Structure formats: C-alpha cells, structure tokens
PDB file of C-alpha atoms in Angstrom:
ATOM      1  CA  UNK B   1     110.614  72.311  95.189  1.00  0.00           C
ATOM      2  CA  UNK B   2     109.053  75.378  97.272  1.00  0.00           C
ATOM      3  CA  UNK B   3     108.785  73.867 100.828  1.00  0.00           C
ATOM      4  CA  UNK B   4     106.961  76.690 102.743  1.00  0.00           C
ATOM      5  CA  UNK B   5     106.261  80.591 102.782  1.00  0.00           C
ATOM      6  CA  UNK B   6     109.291  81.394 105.712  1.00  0.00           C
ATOM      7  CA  UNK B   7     108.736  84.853 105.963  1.00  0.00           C
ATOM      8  CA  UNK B   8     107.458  88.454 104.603  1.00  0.00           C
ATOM      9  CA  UNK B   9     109.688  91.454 104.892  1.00  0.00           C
ATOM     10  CA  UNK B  10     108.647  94.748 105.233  1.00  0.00           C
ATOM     11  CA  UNK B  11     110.572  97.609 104.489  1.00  0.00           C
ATOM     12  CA  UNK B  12     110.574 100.370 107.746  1.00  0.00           C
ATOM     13  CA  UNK B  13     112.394 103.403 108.337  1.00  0.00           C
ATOM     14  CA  UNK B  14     112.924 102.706 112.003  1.00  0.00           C
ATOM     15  CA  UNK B  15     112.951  98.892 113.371  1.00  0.00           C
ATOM     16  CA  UNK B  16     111.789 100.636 116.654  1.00  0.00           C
ATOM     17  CA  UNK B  17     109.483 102.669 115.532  1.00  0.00           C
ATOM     18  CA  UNK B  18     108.047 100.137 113.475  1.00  0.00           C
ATOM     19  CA  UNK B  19     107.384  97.921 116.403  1.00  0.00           C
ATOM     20  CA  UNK B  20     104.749 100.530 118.347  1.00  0.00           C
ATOM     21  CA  UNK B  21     102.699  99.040 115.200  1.00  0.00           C
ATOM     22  CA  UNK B  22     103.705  95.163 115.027  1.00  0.00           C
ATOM     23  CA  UNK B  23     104.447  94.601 118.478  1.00  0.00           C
ATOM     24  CA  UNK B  24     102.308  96.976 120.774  1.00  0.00           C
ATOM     25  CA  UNK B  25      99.294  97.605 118.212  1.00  0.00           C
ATOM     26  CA  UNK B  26      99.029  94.155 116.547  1.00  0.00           C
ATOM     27  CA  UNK B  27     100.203  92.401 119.044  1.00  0.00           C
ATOM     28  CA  UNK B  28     103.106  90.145 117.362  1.00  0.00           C
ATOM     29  CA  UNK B  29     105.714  88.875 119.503  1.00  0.00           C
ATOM     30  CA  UNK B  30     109.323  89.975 119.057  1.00  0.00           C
ATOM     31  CA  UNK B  31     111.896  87.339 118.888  1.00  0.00           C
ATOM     32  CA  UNK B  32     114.803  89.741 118.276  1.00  0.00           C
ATOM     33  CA  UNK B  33     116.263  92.345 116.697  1.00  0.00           C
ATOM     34  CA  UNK B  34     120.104  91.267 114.651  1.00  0.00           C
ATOM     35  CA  UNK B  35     122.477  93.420 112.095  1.00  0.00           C
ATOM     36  CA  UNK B  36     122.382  91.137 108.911  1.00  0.00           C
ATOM     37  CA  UNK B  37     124.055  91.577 105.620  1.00  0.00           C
ATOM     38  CA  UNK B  38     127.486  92.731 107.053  1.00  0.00           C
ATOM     39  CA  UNK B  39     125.888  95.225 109.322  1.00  0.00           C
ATOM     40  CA  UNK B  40     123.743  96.921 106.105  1.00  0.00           C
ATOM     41  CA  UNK B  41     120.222  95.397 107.582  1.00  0.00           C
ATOM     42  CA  UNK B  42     119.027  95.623 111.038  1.00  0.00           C
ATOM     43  CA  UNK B  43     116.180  93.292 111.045  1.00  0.00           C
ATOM     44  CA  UNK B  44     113.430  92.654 114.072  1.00  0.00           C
ATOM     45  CA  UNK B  45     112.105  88.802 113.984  1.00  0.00           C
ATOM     46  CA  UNK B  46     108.283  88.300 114.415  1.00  0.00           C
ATOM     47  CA  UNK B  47     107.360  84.795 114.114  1.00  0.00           C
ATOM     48  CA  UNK B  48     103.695  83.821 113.832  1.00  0.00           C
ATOM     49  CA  UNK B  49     102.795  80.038 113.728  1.00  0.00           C
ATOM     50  CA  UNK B  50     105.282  78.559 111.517  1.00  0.00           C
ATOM     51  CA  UNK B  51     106.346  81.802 109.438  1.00  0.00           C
ATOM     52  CA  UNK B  52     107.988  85.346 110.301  1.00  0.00           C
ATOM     53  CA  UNK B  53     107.526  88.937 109.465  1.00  0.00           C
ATOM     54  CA  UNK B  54     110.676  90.127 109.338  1.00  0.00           C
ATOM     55  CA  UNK B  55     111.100  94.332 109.652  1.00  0.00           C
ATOM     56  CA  UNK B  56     113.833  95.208 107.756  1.00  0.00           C
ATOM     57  CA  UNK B  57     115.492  98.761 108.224  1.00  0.00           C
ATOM     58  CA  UNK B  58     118.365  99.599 105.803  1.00  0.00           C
ATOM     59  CA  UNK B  59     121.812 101.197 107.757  1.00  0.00           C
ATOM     60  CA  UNK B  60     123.144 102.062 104.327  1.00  0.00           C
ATOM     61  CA  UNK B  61     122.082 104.208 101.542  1.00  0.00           C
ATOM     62  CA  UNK B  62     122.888 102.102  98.002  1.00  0.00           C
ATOM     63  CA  UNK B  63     121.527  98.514  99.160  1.00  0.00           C
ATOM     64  CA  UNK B  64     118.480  97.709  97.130  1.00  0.00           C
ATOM     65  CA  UNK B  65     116.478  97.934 100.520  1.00  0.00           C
ATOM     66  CA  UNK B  66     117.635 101.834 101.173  1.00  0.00           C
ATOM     67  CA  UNK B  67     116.825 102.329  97.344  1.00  0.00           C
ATOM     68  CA  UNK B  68     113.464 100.838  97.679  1.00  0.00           C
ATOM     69  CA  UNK B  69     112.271 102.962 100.686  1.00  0.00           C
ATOM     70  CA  UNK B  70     113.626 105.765  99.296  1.00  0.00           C
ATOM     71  CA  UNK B  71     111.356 105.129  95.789  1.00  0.00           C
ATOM     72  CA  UNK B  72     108.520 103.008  97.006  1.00  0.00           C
ATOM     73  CA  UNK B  73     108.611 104.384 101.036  1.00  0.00           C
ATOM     74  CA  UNK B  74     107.752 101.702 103.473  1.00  0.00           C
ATOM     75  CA  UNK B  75     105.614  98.785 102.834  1.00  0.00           C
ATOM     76  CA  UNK B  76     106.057  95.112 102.044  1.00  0.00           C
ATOM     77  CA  UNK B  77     109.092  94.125 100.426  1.00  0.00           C
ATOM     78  CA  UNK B  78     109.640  90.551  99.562  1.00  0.00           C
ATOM     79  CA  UNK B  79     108.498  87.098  99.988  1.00  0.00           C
ATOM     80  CA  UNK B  80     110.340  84.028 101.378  1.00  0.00           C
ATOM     81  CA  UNK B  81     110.148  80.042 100.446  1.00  0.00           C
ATOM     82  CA  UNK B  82     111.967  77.572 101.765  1.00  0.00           C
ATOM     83  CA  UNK B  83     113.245  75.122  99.288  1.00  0.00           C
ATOM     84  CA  UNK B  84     114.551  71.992  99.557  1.00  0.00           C
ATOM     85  CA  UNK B  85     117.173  71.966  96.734  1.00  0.00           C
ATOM     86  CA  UNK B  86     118.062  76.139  96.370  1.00  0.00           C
ATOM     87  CA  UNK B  87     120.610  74.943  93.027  1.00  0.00           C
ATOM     88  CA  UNK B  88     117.804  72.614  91.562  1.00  0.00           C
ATOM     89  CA  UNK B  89     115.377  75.438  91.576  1.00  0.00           C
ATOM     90  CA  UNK B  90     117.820  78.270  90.214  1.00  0.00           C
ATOM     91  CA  UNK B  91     118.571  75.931  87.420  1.00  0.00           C
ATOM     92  CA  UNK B  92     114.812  75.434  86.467  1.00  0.00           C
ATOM     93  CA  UNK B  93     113.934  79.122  87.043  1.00  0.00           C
ATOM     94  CA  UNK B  94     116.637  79.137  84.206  1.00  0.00           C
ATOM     95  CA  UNK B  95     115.046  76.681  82.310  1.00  0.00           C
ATOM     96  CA  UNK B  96     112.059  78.924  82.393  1.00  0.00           C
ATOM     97  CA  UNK B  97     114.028  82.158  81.187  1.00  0.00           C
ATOM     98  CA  UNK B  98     113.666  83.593  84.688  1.00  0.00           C
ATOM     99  CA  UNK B  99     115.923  86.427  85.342  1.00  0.00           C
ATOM    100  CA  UNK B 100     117.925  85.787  88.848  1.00  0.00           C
ATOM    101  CA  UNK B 101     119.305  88.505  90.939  1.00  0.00           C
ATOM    102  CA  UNK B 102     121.446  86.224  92.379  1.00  0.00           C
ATOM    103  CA  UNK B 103     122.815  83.293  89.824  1.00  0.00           C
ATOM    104  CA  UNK B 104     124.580  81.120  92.655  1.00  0.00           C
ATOM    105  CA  UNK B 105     123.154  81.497  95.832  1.00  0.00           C
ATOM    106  CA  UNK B 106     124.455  83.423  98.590  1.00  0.00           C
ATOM    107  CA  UNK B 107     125.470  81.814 102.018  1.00  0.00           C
ATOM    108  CA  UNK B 108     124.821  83.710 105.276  1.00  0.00           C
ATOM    109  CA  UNK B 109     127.076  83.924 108.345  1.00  0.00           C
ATOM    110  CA  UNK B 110     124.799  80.489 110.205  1.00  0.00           C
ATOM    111  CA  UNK B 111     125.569  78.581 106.627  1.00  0.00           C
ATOM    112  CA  UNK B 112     122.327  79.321 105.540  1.00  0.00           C
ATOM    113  CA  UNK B 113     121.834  79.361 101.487  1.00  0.00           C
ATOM    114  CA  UNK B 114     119.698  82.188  99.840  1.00  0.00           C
ATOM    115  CA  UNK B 115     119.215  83.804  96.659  1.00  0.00           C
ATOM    116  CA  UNK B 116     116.553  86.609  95.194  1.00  0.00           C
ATOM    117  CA  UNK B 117     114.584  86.415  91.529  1.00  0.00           C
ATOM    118  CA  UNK B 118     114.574  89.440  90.065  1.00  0.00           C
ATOM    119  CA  UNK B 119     110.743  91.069  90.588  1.00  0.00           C
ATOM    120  CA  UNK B 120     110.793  91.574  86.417  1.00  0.00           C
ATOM    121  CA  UNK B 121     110.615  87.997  86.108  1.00  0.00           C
ATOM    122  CA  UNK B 122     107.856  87.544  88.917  1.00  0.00           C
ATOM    123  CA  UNK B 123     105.423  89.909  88.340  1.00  0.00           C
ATOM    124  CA  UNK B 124     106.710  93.007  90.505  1.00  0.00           C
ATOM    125  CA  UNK B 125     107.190  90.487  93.324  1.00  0.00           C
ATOM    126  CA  UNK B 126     110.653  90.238  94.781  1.00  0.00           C
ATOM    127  CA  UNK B 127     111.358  86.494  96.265  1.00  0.00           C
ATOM    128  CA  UNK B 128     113.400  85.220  98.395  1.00  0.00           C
ATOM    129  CA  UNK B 129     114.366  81.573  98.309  1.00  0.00           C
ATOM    130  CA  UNK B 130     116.663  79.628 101.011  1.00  0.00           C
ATOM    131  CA  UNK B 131     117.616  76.436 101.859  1.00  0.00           C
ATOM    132  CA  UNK B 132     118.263  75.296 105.624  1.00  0.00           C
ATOM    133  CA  UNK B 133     122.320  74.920 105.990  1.00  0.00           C
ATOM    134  CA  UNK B 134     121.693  70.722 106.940  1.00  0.00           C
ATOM    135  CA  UNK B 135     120.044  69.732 103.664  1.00  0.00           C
ATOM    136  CA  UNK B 136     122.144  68.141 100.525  1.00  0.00           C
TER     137      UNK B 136
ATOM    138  CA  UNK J   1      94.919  87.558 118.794  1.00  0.00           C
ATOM    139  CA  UNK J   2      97.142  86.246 115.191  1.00  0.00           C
ATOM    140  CA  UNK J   3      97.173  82.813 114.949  1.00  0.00           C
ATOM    141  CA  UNK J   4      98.772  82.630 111.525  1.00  0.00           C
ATOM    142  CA  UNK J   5      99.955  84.246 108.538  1.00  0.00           C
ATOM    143  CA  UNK J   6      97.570  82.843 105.830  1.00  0.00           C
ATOM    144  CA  UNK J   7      97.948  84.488 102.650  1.00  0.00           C
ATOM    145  CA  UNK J   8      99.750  87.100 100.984  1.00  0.00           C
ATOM    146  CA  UNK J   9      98.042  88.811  97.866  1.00  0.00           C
ATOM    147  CA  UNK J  10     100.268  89.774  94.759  1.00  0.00           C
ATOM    148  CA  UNK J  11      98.354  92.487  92.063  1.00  0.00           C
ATOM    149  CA  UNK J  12      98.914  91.300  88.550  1.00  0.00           C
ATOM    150  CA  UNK J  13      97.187  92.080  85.313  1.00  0.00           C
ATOM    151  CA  UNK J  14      96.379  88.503  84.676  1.00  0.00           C
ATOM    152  CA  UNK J  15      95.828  85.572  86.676  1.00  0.00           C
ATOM    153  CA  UNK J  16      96.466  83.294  83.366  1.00  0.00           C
ATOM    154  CA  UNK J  17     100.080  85.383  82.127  1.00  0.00           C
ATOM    155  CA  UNK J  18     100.963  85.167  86.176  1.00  0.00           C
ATOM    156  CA  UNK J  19     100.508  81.363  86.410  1.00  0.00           C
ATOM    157  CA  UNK J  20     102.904  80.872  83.615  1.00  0.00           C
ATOM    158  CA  UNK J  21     105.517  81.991  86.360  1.00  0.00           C
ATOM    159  CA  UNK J  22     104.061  81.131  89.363  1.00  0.00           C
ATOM    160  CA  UNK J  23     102.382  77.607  88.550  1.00  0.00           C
ATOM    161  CA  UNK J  24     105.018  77.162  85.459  1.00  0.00           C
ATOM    162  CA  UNK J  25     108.630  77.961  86.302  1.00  0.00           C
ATOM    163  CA  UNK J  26     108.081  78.001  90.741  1.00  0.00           C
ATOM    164  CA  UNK J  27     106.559  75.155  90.483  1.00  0.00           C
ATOM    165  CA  UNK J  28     103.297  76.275  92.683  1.00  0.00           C
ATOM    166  CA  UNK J  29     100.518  74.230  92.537  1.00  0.00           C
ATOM    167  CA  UNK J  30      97.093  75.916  91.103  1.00  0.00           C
ATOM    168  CA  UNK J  31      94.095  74.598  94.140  1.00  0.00           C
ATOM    169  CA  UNK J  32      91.776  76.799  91.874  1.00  0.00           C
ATOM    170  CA  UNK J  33      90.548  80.100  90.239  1.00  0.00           C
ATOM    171  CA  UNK J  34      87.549  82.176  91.540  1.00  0.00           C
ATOM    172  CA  UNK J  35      86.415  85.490  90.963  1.00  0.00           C
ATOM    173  CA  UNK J  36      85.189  86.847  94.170  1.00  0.00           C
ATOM    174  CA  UNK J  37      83.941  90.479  95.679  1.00  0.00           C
ATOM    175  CA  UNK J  38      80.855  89.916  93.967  1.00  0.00           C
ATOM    176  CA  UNK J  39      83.004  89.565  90.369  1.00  0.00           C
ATOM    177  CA  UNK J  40      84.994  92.298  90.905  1.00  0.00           C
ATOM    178  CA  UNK J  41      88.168  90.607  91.710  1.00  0.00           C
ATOM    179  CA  UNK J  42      89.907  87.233  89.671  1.00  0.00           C
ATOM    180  CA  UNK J  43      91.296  85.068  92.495  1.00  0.00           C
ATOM    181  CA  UNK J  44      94.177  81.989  91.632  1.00  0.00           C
ATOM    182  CA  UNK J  45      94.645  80.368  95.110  1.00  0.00           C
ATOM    183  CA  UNK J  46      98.110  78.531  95.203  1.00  0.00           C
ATOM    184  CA  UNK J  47      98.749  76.591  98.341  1.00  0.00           C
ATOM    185  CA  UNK J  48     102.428  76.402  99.902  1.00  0.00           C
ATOM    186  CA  UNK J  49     102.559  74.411 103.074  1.00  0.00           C
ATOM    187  CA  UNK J  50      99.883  75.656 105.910  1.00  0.00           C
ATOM    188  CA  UNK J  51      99.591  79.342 104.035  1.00  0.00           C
ATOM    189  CA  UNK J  52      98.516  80.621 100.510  1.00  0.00           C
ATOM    190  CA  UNK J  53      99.843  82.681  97.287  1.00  0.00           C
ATOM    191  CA  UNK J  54      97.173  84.349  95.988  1.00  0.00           C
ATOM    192  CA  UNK J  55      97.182  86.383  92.614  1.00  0.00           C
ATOM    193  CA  UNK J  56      94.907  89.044  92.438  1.00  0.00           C
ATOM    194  CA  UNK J  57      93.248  90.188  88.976  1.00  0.00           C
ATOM    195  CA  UNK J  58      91.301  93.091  89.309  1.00  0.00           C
ATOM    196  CA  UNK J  59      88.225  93.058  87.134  1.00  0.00           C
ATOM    197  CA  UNK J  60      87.125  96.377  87.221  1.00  0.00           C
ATOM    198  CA  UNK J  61      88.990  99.724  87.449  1.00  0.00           C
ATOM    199  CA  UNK J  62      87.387 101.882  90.500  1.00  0.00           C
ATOM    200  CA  UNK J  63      88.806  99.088  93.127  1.00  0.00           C
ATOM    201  CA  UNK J  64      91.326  99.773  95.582  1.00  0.00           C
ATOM    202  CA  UNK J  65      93.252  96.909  93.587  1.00  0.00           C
ATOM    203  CA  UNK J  66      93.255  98.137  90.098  1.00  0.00           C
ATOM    204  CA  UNK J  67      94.134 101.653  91.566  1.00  0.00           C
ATOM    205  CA  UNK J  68      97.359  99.974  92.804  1.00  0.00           C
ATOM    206  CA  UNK J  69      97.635  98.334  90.123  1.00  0.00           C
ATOM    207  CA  UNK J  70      97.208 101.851  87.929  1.00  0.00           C
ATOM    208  CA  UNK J  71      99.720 103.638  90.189  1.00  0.00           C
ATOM    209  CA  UNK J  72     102.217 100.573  91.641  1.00  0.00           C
ATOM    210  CA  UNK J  73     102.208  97.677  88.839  1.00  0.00           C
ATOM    211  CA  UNK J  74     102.345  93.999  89.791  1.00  0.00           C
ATOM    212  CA  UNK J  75     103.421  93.344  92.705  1.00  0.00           C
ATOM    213  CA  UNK J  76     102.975  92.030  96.613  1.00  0.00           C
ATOM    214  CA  UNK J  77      99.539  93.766  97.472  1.00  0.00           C
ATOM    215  CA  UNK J  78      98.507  92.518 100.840  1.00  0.00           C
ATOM    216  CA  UNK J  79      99.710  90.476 103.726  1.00  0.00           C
ATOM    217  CA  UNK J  80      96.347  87.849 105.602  1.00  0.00           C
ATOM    218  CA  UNK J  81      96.769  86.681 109.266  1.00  0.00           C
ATOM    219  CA  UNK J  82      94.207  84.531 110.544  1.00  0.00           C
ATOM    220  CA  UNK J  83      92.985  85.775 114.084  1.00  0.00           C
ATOM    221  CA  UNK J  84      90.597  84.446 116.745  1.00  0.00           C
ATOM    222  CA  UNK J  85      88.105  87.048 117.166  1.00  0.00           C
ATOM    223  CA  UNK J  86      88.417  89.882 114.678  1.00  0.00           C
ATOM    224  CA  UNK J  87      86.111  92.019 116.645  1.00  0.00           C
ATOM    225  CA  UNK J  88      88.760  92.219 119.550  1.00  0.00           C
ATOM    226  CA  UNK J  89      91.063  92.476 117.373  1.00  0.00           C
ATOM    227  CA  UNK J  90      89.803  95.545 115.398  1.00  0.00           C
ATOM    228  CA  UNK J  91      88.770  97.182 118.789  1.00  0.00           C
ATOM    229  CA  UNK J  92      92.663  96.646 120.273  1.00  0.00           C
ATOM    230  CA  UNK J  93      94.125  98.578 116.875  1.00  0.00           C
ATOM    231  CA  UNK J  94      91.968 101.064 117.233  1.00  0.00           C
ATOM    232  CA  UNK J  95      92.942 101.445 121.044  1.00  0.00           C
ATOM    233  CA  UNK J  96      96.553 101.894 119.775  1.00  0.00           C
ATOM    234  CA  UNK J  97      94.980 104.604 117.028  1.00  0.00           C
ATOM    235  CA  UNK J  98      95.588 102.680 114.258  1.00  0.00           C
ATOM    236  CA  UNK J  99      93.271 103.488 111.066  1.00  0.00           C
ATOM    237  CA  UNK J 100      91.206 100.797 109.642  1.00  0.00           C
ATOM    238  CA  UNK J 101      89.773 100.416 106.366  1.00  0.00           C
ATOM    239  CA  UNK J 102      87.067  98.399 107.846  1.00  0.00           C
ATOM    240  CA  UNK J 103      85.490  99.653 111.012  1.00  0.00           C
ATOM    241  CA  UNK J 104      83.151  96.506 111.172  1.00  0.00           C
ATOM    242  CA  UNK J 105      84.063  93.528 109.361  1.00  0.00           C
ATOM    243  CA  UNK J 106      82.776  92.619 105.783  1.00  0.00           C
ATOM    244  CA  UNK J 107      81.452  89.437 105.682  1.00  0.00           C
ATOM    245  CA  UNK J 108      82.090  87.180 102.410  1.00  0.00           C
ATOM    246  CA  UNK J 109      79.997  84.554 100.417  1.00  0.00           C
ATOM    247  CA  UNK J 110      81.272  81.868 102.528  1.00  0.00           C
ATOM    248  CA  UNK J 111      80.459  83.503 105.989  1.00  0.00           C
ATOM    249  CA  UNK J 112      83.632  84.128 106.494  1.00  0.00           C
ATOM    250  CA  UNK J 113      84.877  87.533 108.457  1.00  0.00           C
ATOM    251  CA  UNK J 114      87.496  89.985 107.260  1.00  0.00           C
ATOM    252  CA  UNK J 115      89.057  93.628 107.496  1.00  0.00           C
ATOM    253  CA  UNK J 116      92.192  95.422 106.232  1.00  0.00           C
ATOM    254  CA  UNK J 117      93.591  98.034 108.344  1.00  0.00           C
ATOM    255  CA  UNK J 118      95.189 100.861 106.640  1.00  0.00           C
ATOM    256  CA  UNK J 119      98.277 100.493 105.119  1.00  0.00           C
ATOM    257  CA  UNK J 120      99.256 104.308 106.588  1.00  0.00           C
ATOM    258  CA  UNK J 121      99.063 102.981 110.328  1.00  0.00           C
ATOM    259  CA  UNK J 122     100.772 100.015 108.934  1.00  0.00           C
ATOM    260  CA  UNK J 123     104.076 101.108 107.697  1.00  0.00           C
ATOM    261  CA  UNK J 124     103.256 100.935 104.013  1.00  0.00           C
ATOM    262  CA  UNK J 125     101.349  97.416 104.561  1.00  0.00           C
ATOM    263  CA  UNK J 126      98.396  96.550 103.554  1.00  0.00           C
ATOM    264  CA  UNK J 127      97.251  94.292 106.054  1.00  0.00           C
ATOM    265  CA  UNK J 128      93.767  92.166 106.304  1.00  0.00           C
ATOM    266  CA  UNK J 129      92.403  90.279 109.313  1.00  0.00           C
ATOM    267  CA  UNK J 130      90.318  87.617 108.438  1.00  0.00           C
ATOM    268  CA  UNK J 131      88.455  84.873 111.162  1.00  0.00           C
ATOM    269  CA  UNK J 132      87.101  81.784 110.420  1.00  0.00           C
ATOM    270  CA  UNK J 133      83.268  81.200 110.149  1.00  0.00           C
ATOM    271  CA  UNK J 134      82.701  78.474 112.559  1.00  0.00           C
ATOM    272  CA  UNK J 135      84.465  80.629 115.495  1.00  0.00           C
ATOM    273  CA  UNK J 136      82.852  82.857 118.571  1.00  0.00           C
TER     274      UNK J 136
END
C-alpha cells in the first residue's frame, strides 16, 4: 500500500547552482547536500512539511540520471511513495503486467529498501517506491 | 513562504487509460474527476497522505499542456506547493529575477489563487504556487 508522496527529484546540472533557485529564490530550506548511489549522485535535501525535493546532479555519464539530462535537460525527474510492504507491491505491480526497473528492491547504505517502475508502464512517469529500513 | 508540497501534475492522453495504472495496479484511490480551466483541462484527483496525484488530460490542443504533451509524451508535468501569501511570494521570485508565467495570479472557480513560474528560471520545472481562498 502507497503510504505517502516522500519526495520529487529534479534533475540539475549543478546541485549549487541549482540552489540560487530553490534555496535563495524560492526560499526552501537546505537540509544537506550527500554523494548517494556509490558516489554517482550528489543530491541536496529540501524538505517541505512532510515531503522533500530532492536535487539530484549526476557525477557520472551512463547512469540513467546523466542520460536523462543529457536527452530531456533539467527538469523533474521522478516521484517517490513510501510503502509499507516494498515486496507486496512489486508482486502486485506484477500481477498487473507492470514492467519494473528494478525486480527485487534495492537496499541503500542506512538499510533503506527502494526500487523504480519503469516510466513505460506508468505513463512517462518514473517512480520511486521505498520502504523505511524498521518495517517487516 | 511554502508551506507544503500539494500536488504534482502528470500529462497523459487519458485520464480513464491512466487510472487503469494509477487507481488499478498502485493502488491509488480515485477522490474524483473534473474538468477544469473552463473545460479545457480533464482533472483525476488521487489523494496520497496530506498531498495529491493529479492526472492531467488536456482537452484541447493550443494549451501549454497538450503542447507538452505534443512534444514530451506522458509524463510528470508540474510540481504544486501551497504558500501563505502568493503575492509575496511572486514579488520575492521576481526580486531574485526569476520569470513567471503569471505576473498576477489567476484566480479559479473556487476562489482559489494560483501561478506557475517558468520552468526556464526553474531548472526545467514547472512549478505552480497556489494559496488557499480563505487566507490574507
């Protein structure tokens, strides 16, 4: 079951750069900026009430993030739900013929669970689903 | 000031084909289906938690939605924050140079207050501002 919309990412060039916008123009508040993905992501945490935009900025050239800025140039990338059960819902995206980027889900370095359905199957949107590390 | 993120718009062709993912095999639940902008635009409002998915159906082909549609496909359209005084806040982006869409606010059926400032100023994101009715 979809819990909550956790965050939006949005693809950027330049994290820093980006921020003159978010941070200075629109007034968000940074949380902070962290390397994620093995070092292949730097990404710069703006929470707002109970949900995040997250600025992604690729520090590779073949992840699917460098690939879409270098098609689609910057902009909003994907979506993010929290779920309660992450295998449940794989399994009836299955069900549904859903195609998954991600068939088992991935686990980040805090034990955090996540996996992506491919934007054919939703249409054109890419989402992001994760489940917090303490739930069954 | 943002108080929240409150919706995020995804283009698709049609609201009914798009439900048979989101409502079907996610799981959303439908609130309801409008068309708003005076008929121009097919509206299915899915609630998640405090925020919104909304699929976007444009229903005529000189909007700024059907021309992303024409040129993009389906896909995540816009990003909503609620905000406390929309006036300020359109005044403070400005300030920073930011382009805006919407100098003044448009004003919907309900009496509610939005904008969109300009996805250029915005790093590729299409961003709209939106303040309740019953506030200053």
């Amino acid at each position: 079951m979809l819990l909550r919309l956790d965050h939006i990412g949005i693809a950027v060039q330049s994290v820093n750069d980006a921020l003159g916008f978010f941070e200075t123009a629109l007034g968000m508040k940074l949380d902070h900026i962290a390397l994620e993905e093995g070092g292949r992501t730097a990404v710069a945490f703006l929470p707002i009430g109970d949900a995040e935009v997250e600025l992604v900025e690729p520090k590779d050239t073949d992840s699917g993030l460098a690939k879409f800025l270098a098609k689609r140039g910057e902009g909003i990338h994907h979506l993010c739900f929290e779920v309660d059960d992450i295998h449940a819902m794989l399994a009836q995206l299955k069900a549904h013929g859903a195609q998954l980027i991600d068939e088992t889900p991935r686990v980040n370095a805090s034990g955090m669970q996540y996996a992506f359905i491919h934007p054919k199957s939703a249409h054109g949107a890419l989402i992001e689903l994760y489940q917090k590390p303490n739930q069954p």
